[in-house]
């Protein structure tokens, strides 16, 4: 089956179609079906083509209106009810139409005119524009009558779905304010939020606010709409809703929530420092009356301030949190540890920071997002990987599409650092798709910077630069782009360029971040290569202090490699041996391979050919597995210099690498036993699109059934 056309929409086209769908009875999928491939790709602006009478589609809709207008009145009534319903459920449409005087026999002229057909228990429109013509061609009074009739039929149902649909129909049948109805719509919004449909909840909360006359209640509903829109990743919409709510809200708690939404939008725009200040400023008004809300918001403020390197805002957050937890010691948990730990990291007290942060990684009641954040800034790879997997599952299970981009971004960067490039590419591709579709432009650019690192490791210079260039538009993306460019320069032996890129990273605004910590050993190597030993020693000492405080095996390995590179030739070997002791427990194979390569080079210069060959072959094996072509070539040259050969031939692409990123993602989930419907729910696709990806993947993999997929998917060791 062909893929769902809505899944192929360019982000700008999707945004326009969502706006168009809000004003008519057509769904996003129905609108997308009317576009050709060029329009879906964004080459032709689709906005307004459905309502403009002069457009081709507008003329088609008008033709359908004329055909509908020629029908008997009761047949037109029945079509209006069907269009207002939107589900196609025949029994519901017939019962509602009966309230307006139409009967089943009135469907015959509709079928004879080729406008709709009966398919089992469904009434199916011949074309989406028939549905649009039937609804928009009716008067407002007639449409409202149809919605009221549908609501009346649904009133006898007892399930939540029917209650939600009834509230929507009543709202569509109402103009002006109606508080009892606003309450019903708000309850429907609450149910949507609980079942993990934040975009649906945002729309319902906004409609509930429109039905509300009293300012504070309207403000509260707009706050809920803004928060739900932010959770759905619709940050521009969330910001607009927050501005409307702010004009009405007087309660400090509501105003604080609105500040949180505005801060998320500022952060999305790349203003982490402004986001942190917004939150801290708002917390002062609620610290005494809403301590739990204040504590959670101060955790967000500390995250923003840490990423911005804003010591002043972080200090204010500490003081406020200390005051809150002094009065409410039961709140002095993970957030308290995280806020104070971030402050200690910025001040350089790494040991004190890690003493506070470690318990947050494994606490049973820990906030998942905050726990992931603290593992990342601490370099706790194994704990971070496990929490990132849980974070992705949580977002999928609860429909938190806005947070899913963040979860996938974290997992992408960890998988690259852990040498799992194919899985990282699949995660990164999905995250980019979701980020662009939901307007997370900052997140998308940051993801490009992260993916540039994998391209740099693999020696794909054009792709590395194509990703690094747009990534440099935002701060966090710029940090990853600098790291990627530095690694790429090292791989091709351009040590001055590596020094330039990596020094810019470590001395710039992101010099305190996890990206810079990971990049520091590469800068040490580049500086040694160009003879700047004093500068290299300074960076090595800072990294060693951080690594010893954190006690992570990969970091301790790299600290000893830096020492080996800086030591006199006769004193280097003990550091290489210590590095390899930590290598056994390390989590970063690319760095392990570089340690082996560096040790092998030292052994070759010491004329210990057999030992050198052993280390260099091990390095070549790892580089080969990672697809790190320039580094594999370098190891090969070292082996050739002592008359040896690598154990591995030039690396061949694995079968899984012949798949597209989305095909690989679908295959991995199918191999784990997920059904097409379950995969569709996880990846925000339609089941038909999932089937289409499997249909394409099977011949590439040489399989004919799902049971054969398991052998292609590597299950990572715990």
XYZ file of C-alpha atoms in Angstrom:
718
model
C 0.000 0.000 0.000
C 1.207 3.568 -0.646
C 2.330 5.581 2.393
C -0.028 7.944 4.123
C 0.385 11.269 2.234
C 0.198 13.222 5.494
C 3.424 11.509 6.617
C 5.246 13.006 3.613
C 4.319 16.645 4.206
C 7.033 19.254 4.494
C 6.831 21.046 7.888
C 5.641 24.363 6.426
C 2.962 22.597 4.379
C 1.816 20.646 7.450
C 1.495 23.862 9.459
C -0.654 25.435 6.754
C -2.853 22.379 6.414
C -3.392 22.173 10.161
C -4.557 25.794 10.085
C -6.814 25.032 7.105
C -8.284 21.929 8.790
C -9.237 23.990 11.830
C -11.740 25.934 9.766
C -13.473 23.146 7.864
C -14.641 19.547 8.286
C -11.677 18.019 6.473
C -8.933 16.175 8.363
C -5.220 16.653 7.783
C -5.051 13.340 5.905
C -7.961 14.305 3.652
C -6.329 17.617 2.855
C -2.976 15.953 2.166
C -4.564 13.545 -0.301
C -5.514 16.479 -2.489
C -1.905 17.573 -2.937
C 0.513 16.338 -5.533
C 4.090 15.292 -4.605
C 5.472 18.765 -5.371
C 2.909 20.429 -3.152
C 3.557 17.933 -0.337
C 7.269 18.784 -0.602
C 6.473 22.475 -0.225
C 7.229 23.612 -3.774
C 3.731 25.015 -4.243
C 1.949 26.884 -1.441
C -1.247 24.973 -0.606
C -2.752 27.456 1.845
C -6.238 28.570 0.841
C -6.548 26.374 -2.240
C -9.573 24.673 -0.699
C -11.679 27.793 -0.191
C -10.601 29.995 -3.097
C -13.420 29.733 -5.657
C -10.986 30.516 -8.486
C -8.596 27.663 -7.619
C -8.926 24.244 -9.317
C -9.994 22.597 -6.078
C -12.323 25.467 -5.310
C -14.024 24.948 -8.675
C -14.357 21.214 -7.966
C -15.913 21.931 -4.581
C -18.349 24.368 -6.188
C -19.316 21.686 -8.706
C -20.042 19.302 -5.851
C -22.099 22.013 -4.154
C -24.218 22.333 -7.279
C -24.819 18.573 -7.357
C -25.714 18.592 -3.665
C -28.012 21.557 -4.232
C -29.971 19.525 -6.785
C -30.791 16.861 -4.177
C -34.067 16.760 -2.236
C -33.924 18.824 0.963
C -33.957 15.809 3.310
C -31.058 14.226 1.376
C -29.095 17.468 1.775
C -29.884 17.407 5.483
C -28.585 13.864 5.776
C -25.332 14.829 3.989
C -24.853 17.835 6.296
C -25.232 15.593 9.351
C -22.733 13.091 7.903
C -20.201 15.857 7.208
C -20.659 17.331 10.703
C -20.207 13.876 12.271
C -16.899 13.123 10.573
C -16.720 9.474 11.685
C -18.882 7.959 8.937
C -20.746 5.804 11.475
C -23.949 5.069 9.527
C -26.262 4.248 12.430
C -25.271 7.436 14.280
C -25.761 9.600 11.182
C -29.182 8.082 10.426
C -30.429 8.499 14.022
C -29.251 12.118 14.165
C -30.713 12.905 10.732
C -34.041 11.446 11.880
C -34.166 14.204 14.513
C -34.197 16.657 11.585
C -36.814 14.771 9.566
C -34.594 12.652 7.265
C -34.833 8.858 6.925
C -32.656 6.080 5.482
C -34.500 6.217 2.155
C -33.178 9.753 1.696
C -29.745 8.230 1.081
C -30.850 6.812 -2.296
C -30.584 10.124 -4.229
C -27.145 10.671 -2.626
C -25.912 7.300 -3.852
C -27.461 7.744 -7.315
C -25.671 11.117 -7.630
C -22.330 9.403 -6.875
C -21.658 11.645 -3.894
C -21.392 8.945 -1.205
C -21.778 5.212 -0.790
C -22.621 2.743 1.957
C -19.701 0.479 2.867
C -20.899 -1.968 5.545
C -21.623 0.136 8.611
C -19.977 3.268 7.180
C -21.145 6.133 5.032
C -18.165 7.012 2.803
C -17.936 10.254 0.825
C -16.862 9.882 -2.792
C -14.168 12.548 -2.258
C -13.124 14.744 0.684
C -14.360 17.789 -1.221
C -17.880 16.315 -1.195
C -17.697 16.353 2.578
C -16.404 19.948 2.540
C -19.114 21.031 0.079
C -21.875 19.378 2.120
C -20.752 21.146 5.295
C -19.692 24.551 3.998
C -22.616 24.693 1.576
C -25.083 24.473 4.450
C -26.153 27.563 6.387
C -24.701 28.174 9.855
C -28.115 27.457 11.379
C -28.314 24.124 9.522
C -24.820 23.120 10.614
C -25.632 23.950 14.227
C -28.830 21.896 14.000
C -26.780 18.948 12.716
C -24.310 19.230 15.596
C -27.132 19.476 18.155
C -28.811 16.400 16.697
C -25.565 14.433 16.842
C -24.998 15.552 20.439
C -28.529 14.418 21.323
C -27.920 10.921 19.938
C -24.579 10.659 21.763
C -26.160 11.712 25.072
C -27.354 8.164 25.744
C -23.851 6.670 25.435
C -21.886 6.115 28.631
C -18.257 5.871 27.445
C -15.731 8.708 27.577
C -15.211 8.810 23.809
C -18.917 9.455 23.214
C -18.926 12.086 25.969
C -15.988 13.862 24.312
C -17.641 13.803 20.879
C -20.908 15.069 22.382
C -19.067 17.999 23.998
C -17.397 18.822 20.669
C -20.736 18.817 18.844
C -22.388 20.983 21.487
C -19.500 23.440 21.249
C -19.801 23.545 17.446
C -23.528 24.262 17.823
C -22.956 27.194 20.163
C -21.967 30.789 19.601
C -21.029 33.128 22.417
C -20.358 31.980 25.978
C -21.921 29.057 27.844
C -20.247 28.118 31.130
C -21.961 24.721 31.661
C -20.887 23.729 28.155
C -17.412 25.144 28.772
C -17.167 22.849 31.786
C -18.164 19.842 29.647
C -15.541 20.700 27.031
C -12.921 21.178 29.765
C -13.717 17.697 31.098
C -13.189 16.314 27.589
C -9.865 18.167 27.482
C -8.880 16.659 30.843
C -9.586 13.167 29.491
C -7.530 13.865 26.366
C -4.629 15.053 28.526
C -4.824 11.925 30.711
C -4.800 9.573 27.735
C -1.737 11.265 26.246
C -3.272 13.415 23.507
C -1.932 16.891 24.366
C -2.695 18.434 20.955
C -6.341 17.373 21.244
C -6.403 18.625 24.830
C -4.983 22.008 23.794
C -7.736 22.513 21.220
C -10.447 21.498 23.690
C -9.098 23.718 26.490
C -8.953 26.654 24.079
C -12.569 26.051 22.998
C -13.598 25.775 26.656
C -11.972 29.168 27.262
C -13.923 30.668 24.359
C -17.155 29.481 25.990
C -16.208 31.105 29.301
C -17.253 34.576 30.388
C -15.509 34.888 33.770
C -11.927 36.116 33.294
C -10.093 33.978 35.858
C -11.746 30.747 34.677
C -11.010 31.677 31.081
C -7.389 32.393 32.048
C -7.098 29.016 33.791
C -8.356 27.216 30.681
C -5.996 29.174 28.458
C -3.124 28.176 30.763
C -4.127 24.515 30.400
C -4.309 25.003 26.622
C -0.860 26.604 26.559
C 0.705 23.867 28.696
C -0.902 21.143 26.548
C 0.242 22.828 23.336
C 3.790 22.987 24.715
C 3.637 19.278 25.608
C 2.484 18.581 22.033
C 5.507 20.432 20.687
C 3.408 23.331 19.376
C 5.551 25.967 21.059
C 4.572 28.926 18.866
C 0.922 28.181 19.558
C 1.695 27.687 23.251
C 3.384 31.092 23.371
C 0.385 32.775 21.744
C -2.029 31.086 24.175
C 0.180 32.087 27.102
C 0.107 35.731 25.994
C -3.699 35.656 25.859
C -3.882 34.019 29.272
C -1.458 36.499 30.779
C -3.773 39.393 29.938
C -6.500 37.775 32.045
C -4.724 35.871 34.823
C -4.278 37.455 38.231
C -3.657 34.352 40.402
C 0.113 33.963 41.069
C 0.015 30.212 40.377
C -1.498 30.713 36.925
C 0.923 33.491 36.088
C 3.805 31.268 37.159
C 2.602 28.468 34.879
C 2.350 30.943 32.019
C 5.909 32.063 32.724
C 6.995 28.425 32.450
C 5.396 28.140 29.001
C 6.970 31.398 27.858
C 10.339 30.205 29.164
C 10.052 27.007 27.129
C 9.416 29.141 24.063
C 12.421 31.374 24.848
C 14.570 28.277 25.233
C 13.312 26.999 21.878
C 14.413 30.290 20.351
C 17.888 29.749 21.817
C 17.580 32.162 24.767
C 18.428 29.791 27.633
C 19.543 32.628 29.916
C 16.290 34.560 29.339
C 14.299 31.372 29.978
C 16.030 30.823 33.301
C 15.425 34.408 34.416
C 11.726 34.246 33.443
C 11.180 31.204 35.636
C 13.123 32.481 38.640
C 11.319 35.825 38.476
C 7.944 34.037 38.492
C 8.769 31.666 41.355
C 9.187 34.454 43.895
C 5.425 35.080 43.883
C 4.485 31.445 44.629
C 7.357 30.213 46.797
C 5.333 30.711 49.984
C 1.947 29.459 48.746
C 2.744 26.718 46.191
C 5.997 25.090 47.316
C 5.698 21.996 45.084
C 5.085 24.076 41.979
C 7.927 26.395 42.957
C 10.319 23.475 43.460
C 9.545 21.938 40.063
C 9.930 25.304 38.320
C 13.261 25.962 40.014
C 14.498 22.654 38.614
C 13.649 23.932 35.126
C 15.287 27.268 35.860
C 18.497 25.555 36.978
C 18.599 23.514 33.762
C 18.229 26.636 31.613
C 20.757 28.577 33.689
C 23.303 25.738 33.660
C 23.129 25.375 29.877
C 23.523 29.149 29.537
C 26.380 29.212 32.058
C 24.376 31.844 33.955
C 25.863 31.747 37.453
C 23.750 34.647 38.715
C 20.392 33.065 37.848
C 21.534 29.709 39.176
C 22.552 31.370 42.434
C 19.088 32.965 42.713
C 17.461 29.591 42.056
C 19.586 28.028 44.822
C 18.598 30.670 47.342
C 14.903 30.387 46.529
C 15.004 26.604 46.668
C 16.848 26.652 49.996
C 14.153 28.933 51.414
C 11.359 26.655 50.131
C 12.917 23.412 51.363
C 13.762 24.916 54.747
C 10.025 25.421 55.297
C 9.144 22.142 53.520
C 12.003 19.672 54.092
C 10.004 16.875 52.435
C 10.652 18.634 49.092
C 14.448 18.532 49.492
C 14.834 15.633 47.037
C 16.184 15.206 43.521
C 15.427 18.733 42.379
C 17.306 20.144 45.373
C 20.279 17.911 44.566
C 20.117 18.810 40.875
C 19.956 22.573 41.387
C 22.825 22.627 43.887
C 24.783 20.069 41.849
C 24.548 22.256 38.740
C 25.764 25.243 40.727
C 28.740 23.277 42.059
C 29.640 22.075 38.561
C 29.675 25.657 37.290
C 31.827 26.719 40.245
C 34.341 23.927 39.562
C 33.571 21.830 42.679
C 33.142 18.591 40.721
C 33.466 16.219 43.662
C 30.810 18.064 45.610
C 28.588 18.143 42.536
C 28.852 14.421 41.876
C 28.105 13.573 45.513
C 24.790 15.379 45.082
C 23.994 14.201 41.554
C 24.717 10.455 41.801
C 21.632 9.582 43.897
C 19.369 11.265 41.335
C 20.282 8.684 38.661
C 18.739 5.728 40.464
C 16.170 7.162 42.896
C 12.919 5.162 42.464
C 10.726 8.287 42.550
C 13.092 10.485 40.558
C 11.788 12.855 37.892
C 12.768 11.052 34.686
C 13.652 14.140 32.653
C 15.782 15.581 35.426
C 17.510 12.257 36.083
C 18.474 11.972 32.404
C 19.822 15.523 32.479
C 22.014 14.873 35.529
C 23.489 11.693 34.010
C 24.401 13.572 30.838
C 26.173 16.431 32.608
C 27.944 13.877 34.840
C 29.154 11.654 31.977
C 27.314 8.653 33.460
C 26.972 6.761 30.169
C 25.398 3.484 31.290
C 22.865 5.095 33.590
C 22.136 7.710 30.941
C 21.527 5.088 28.235
C 19.068 3.165 30.417
C 17.219 6.340 31.412
C 17.156 7.588 27.799
C 15.487 4.341 26.705
C 12.940 4.763 29.487
C 12.430 8.416 28.545
C 11.678 7.498 24.909
C 9.235 4.772 26.013
C 7.508 7.163 28.393
C 7.047 9.789 25.678
C 5.666 7.243 23.212
C 3.336 5.633 25.762
C 1.898 8.974 26.864
C 1.825 10.727 23.484
C 4.223 13.441 24.668
C 5.402 14.325 21.203
C 6.989 17.605 22.316
C 9.270 15.801 24.771
C 9.906 12.933 22.354
C 12.264 15.080 20.300
C 14.286 15.742 23.459
C 14.306 12.066 24.433
C 15.387 10.946 20.962
C 18.032 13.669 20.834
C 19.586 12.418 24.073
C 19.491 8.820 22.882
C 20.993 9.821 19.530
C 23.998 11.508 21.125
C 24.570 8.649 23.556
C 24.352 6.049 20.791
C 26.928 7.921 18.723
C 29.279 8.127 21.699
C 28.657 4.419 22.346
C 29.495 3.498 18.750
C 25.944 2.499 17.737
C 25.810 4.701 14.661
C 23.076 2.926 12.688
C 20.670 3.107 15.630
C 21.678 6.715 16.241
C 20.917 7.584 12.614
C 17.454 5.999 12.923
C 16.729 7.873 16.155
C 18.117 11.084 14.704
C 16.033 10.820 11.531
C 12.851 10.279 13.533
C 13.704 13.099 15.925
C 14.354 15.487 13.018
C 11.047 14.560 11.418
C 9.112 15.149 14.653
C 11.054 18.313 15.508
C 10.469 19.895 12.115
C 6.799 18.883 12.027
C 6.167 20.409 15.460
C 8.194 23.589 14.994
C 11.112 22.638 17.262
C 13.619 24.402 15.017
C 16.246 24.772 17.725
C 16.042 21.082 18.575
C 16.298 20.160 14.893
C 19.466 22.209 14.441
C 20.959 20.765 17.614
C 20.229 17.279 16.287
C 22.053 18.113 13.071
C 25.126 19.032 15.101
C 24.969 15.726 16.967
C 24.593 13.741 13.739
C 27.549 15.677 12.287
C 29.759 13.956 14.876
C 28.906 10.516 13.481
C 29.684 11.758 9.968
C 33.002 13.155 11.223
C 33.979 9.865 12.860
C 33.152 8.019 9.641
C 35.157 10.492 7.560
C 32.170 11.718 5.543
C 33.337 15.308 5.187
C 30.583 16.675 2.915
C 27.815 15.272 5.119
C 29.566 16.466 8.273
C 29.716 20.002 6.924
C 26.158 19.883 5.530
C 24.919 19.060 9.034
C 27.315 21.307 10.967
C 26.496 24.448 8.971
C 22.788 24.725 9.952
C 23.584 23.389 13.437
C 25.754 26.449 14.050
C 22.633 28.652 14.057
C 21.908 27.709 17.692
C 24.188 27.534 20.694
C 23.953 23.831 21.521
C 24.127 22.889 17.835
C 27.185 25.106 17.465
C 28.929 23.212 20.276
C 28.291 19.846 18.633
C 29.293 21.236 15.238
C 32.619 22.447 16.672
C 33.243 19.031 18.222
C 32.404 17.303 14.926
C 34.628 19.620 12.895
C 37.463 19.121 15.363
C 37.211 15.330 15.157
C 37.006 15.490 11.374
C 40.158 17.651 11.245
C 41.989 15.243 13.561
C 40.962 12.315 11.391
C 42.476 13.855 8.281
C 45.597 15.045 10.114
C 44.793 18.781 10.025
C 45.847 19.454 13.600
C 45.847 23.286 13.453
C 42.194 23.218 12.276
C 41.355 20.768 15.059
C 42.930 23.126 17.596
C 40.948 26.049 16.198
C 37.562 24.315 16.330
C 38.030 22.611 19.690
C 39.605 25.610 21.438
C 36.618 27.667 20.328
C 34.341 25.103 21.951
C 36.193 24.811 25.251
C 36.792 28.535 25.712
C 33.332 29.632 24.543
C 29.942 29.766 26.297
C 29.589 25.979 26.072
C 32.959 25.228 27.686
C 31.331 23.842 30.832
C 28.906 21.476 29.070
C 28.960 17.721 28.508
C 29.870 18.306 24.843
C 33.003 20.177 25.842
C 33.943 17.521 28.414
C 33.783 14.861 25.712
C 35.832 17.000 23.321
C 38.601 17.990 25.756
C 40.845 14.908 25.192
C 40.721 15.515 21.429
C 41.892 19.095 21.990
C 44.746 17.808 24.170
C 45.852 15.478 21.359
C 45.617 18.231 18.728
C 47.642 20.648 20.878
C 50.334 18.014 21.472
C 50.519 17.369 17.718
C 51.202 21.066 17.040
C 53.724 21.304 19.876
C 51.666 23.411 22.309
C 52.370 21.190 25.311
C 51.774 23.836 27.985
C 48.250 24.598 26.771
C 47.586 20.874 26.364
C 48.720 20.228 29.946
C 46.260 22.828 31.246
C 43.267 21.248 29.504
C 44.443 17.765 30.504
C 44.642 18.759 34.179
C 41.104 20.194 34.118
C 39.764 17.077 32.443
C 41.597 14.773 34.864
C 40.141 16.570 37.888
C 36.627 16.219 36.416
C 37.188 12.558 35.454
C 38.540 11.565 38.867
C 35.624 13.255 40.602
C 33.073 11.487 38.385
C 34.794 8.066 38.430
C 33.441 7.095 35.001
C 35.633 4.484 33.275
C 35.603 6.149 29.847
C 36.687 9.486 31.332
C 39.452 7.944 33.449
C 40.728 6.118 30.366
C 40.950 9.374 28.430
C 42.560 11.202 31.343
C 45.399 8.643 31.303
C 45.665 8.829 27.507
C 46.142 12.583 27.809
C 48.847 12.010 30.405
C 50.566 9.480 28.134
C 50.562 11.959 25.231
C 52.092 14.650 27.456
C 54.635 12.470 29.267
C 58.257 12.081 28.163
C 58.594 9.044 25.899
C 60.197 6.920 28.620
C 57.321 7.622 31.073
C 54.295 7.251 28.813
C 53.690 3.486 28.965
C 52.304 3.266 32.541
C 49.633 5.789 31.570
C 48.727 3.804 28.448
C 48.436 0.645 30.540
C 46.250 2.392 33.113
C 44.096 3.736 30.294
C 43.614 0.215 28.943
C 42.642 -1.060 32.395
C 39.741 1.407 32.355
C 39.177 0.527 28.692
C 37.720 -2.839 29.810
C 34.828 -1.054 31.560
C 34.549 1.837 29.109
C 31.513 2.713 27.039
C 33.000 4.683 24.134
C 34.574 2.397 21.512
C 35.788 5.195 19.238
C 37.825 6.640 22.099
C 39.018 3.164 23.075
C 40.227 2.607 19.525
C 42.078 5.925 19.573
C 43.785 4.965 22.817
C 44.897 1.675 21.248
C 46.096 3.531 18.154
C 48.059 6.048 20.190
C 49.632 3.280 22.288
C 50.440 1.306 19.149
C 52.157 4.354 17.643
C 54.216 4.744 20.820
C 55.162 1.045 20.771
C 56.204 1.278 17.105
C 58.478 4.223 17.886
C 59.904 2.166 20.772
C 60.660 -0.605 18.169
C 58.452 -3.140 19.945
C 56.964 -4.433 16.723
C 54.992 -7.414 18.048
C 53.372 -5.399 20.852
C 52.666 -2.558 18.439
C 51.031 -4.918 15.936
C 48.784 -6.334 18.681
C 47.514 -2.888 19.769
C 47.214 -1.524 16.249
C 45.218 -4.514 15.022
C 42.840 -4.135 17.956
C 42.440 -0.457 17.090
C 41.856 -1.293 13.413
C 39.181 -3.833 14.343
C 37.267 -1.212 16.349
C 37.651 1.477 13.692
C 36.455 -1.006 11.082
C 33.362 -1.887 13.126
C 32.559 1.802 13.580
C 33.063 2.632 9.906
C 35.704 5.200 10.956
C 37.459 5.172 7.576
C 40.172 7.833 8.116
C 41.158 6.337 11.445
C 41.217 2.817 10.015
C 43.478 4.092 7.251
C 45.775 5.661 9.826
C 45.978 2.391 11.775
C 46.700 0.588 8.487
C 49.608 2.939 7.744
C 51.059 2.288 11.195
C 50.798 -1.482 10.659
C 52.377 -1.175 7.218
C 55.293 0.719 8.767
C 56.189 -2.397 10.779
C 55.412 -4.823 7.967
C 52.125 -6.023 9.446
C 48.555 -6.073 8.159
C 45.212 -5.444 9.838
C 43.044 -8.479 10.549
C 40.111 -6.883 8.757
C 39.657 -5.972 5.148
C 37.963 -2.741 4.120
C 34.643 -2.520 5.849
C 31.504 -3.479 3.948
C 28.137 -1.941 4.753
C 25.906 -4.223 6.807
C 22.573 -5.303 5.378
C 20.742 -3.086 7.869
C 22.599 -0.053 6.515
C 20.897 -0.526 3.145
C 17.618 0.507 4.800
C 16.412 4.061 5.170
C 16.425 5.429 8.720
C 12.658 4.958 9.065
C 12.746 1.455 7.549
C 15.426 0.517 10.103
C 13.341 1.911 12.957
C 10.282 -0.054 11.811
C 12.304 -3.257 11.358
C 13.780 -3.020 14.866
C 10.351 -2.639 16.429
C 8.869 -5.431 14.289
C 11.767 -7.716 15.239
C 10.931 -7.069 18.905
C 7.405 -8.381 18.267
C 5.450 -5.133 17.879
C 2.420 -5.176 15.575
C 2.020 -2.684 12.736
C -0.552 -0.793 14.788
C 1.761 -0.649 17.817
C 4.679 0.491 15.644
C 2.474 3.143 14.061
C 1.510 4.472 17.487
C 5.140 4.641 18.593
C 6.466 6.335 15.467
C 3.438 8.583 14.822
C 2.779 6.954 11.450
C -0.259 5.218 10.016
C -0.375 1.382 10.093
C -0.424 1.436 6.292
C 2.820 3.428 6.221
C 4.404 0.897 8.587
C 3.322 -1.889 6.241
C 4.774 0.033 3.311
C 8.176 0.338 5.057
C 8.226 -3.394 5.880
C 7.218 -4.191 2.283
C 10.279 -2.239 1.094
C 12.626 -3.602 3.774
C 11.928 -7.330 3.340
C 13.586 -7.734 -0.097
C 16.556 -5.603 0.987
C 17.089 -7.945 3.938
C 16.299 -11.084 1.949
C 13.484 -12.206 4.261
C 9.868 -13.145 3.662
C 8.403 -13.058 7.194
C 8.608 -11.024 10.400
C 10.044 -13.967 12.330
C 13.221 -13.752 10.244
C 13.929 -10.161 11.278
C 15.416 -10.998 14.683
C 18.799 -11.997 13.254
C 19.357 -8.523 11.810
C 18.837 -6.610 15.031
C 21.639 -6.458 17.549
C 20.433 -6.490 21.148
C 22.837 -4.302 23.134
C 24.447 -5.755 26.234
C 23.087 -4.416 29.479
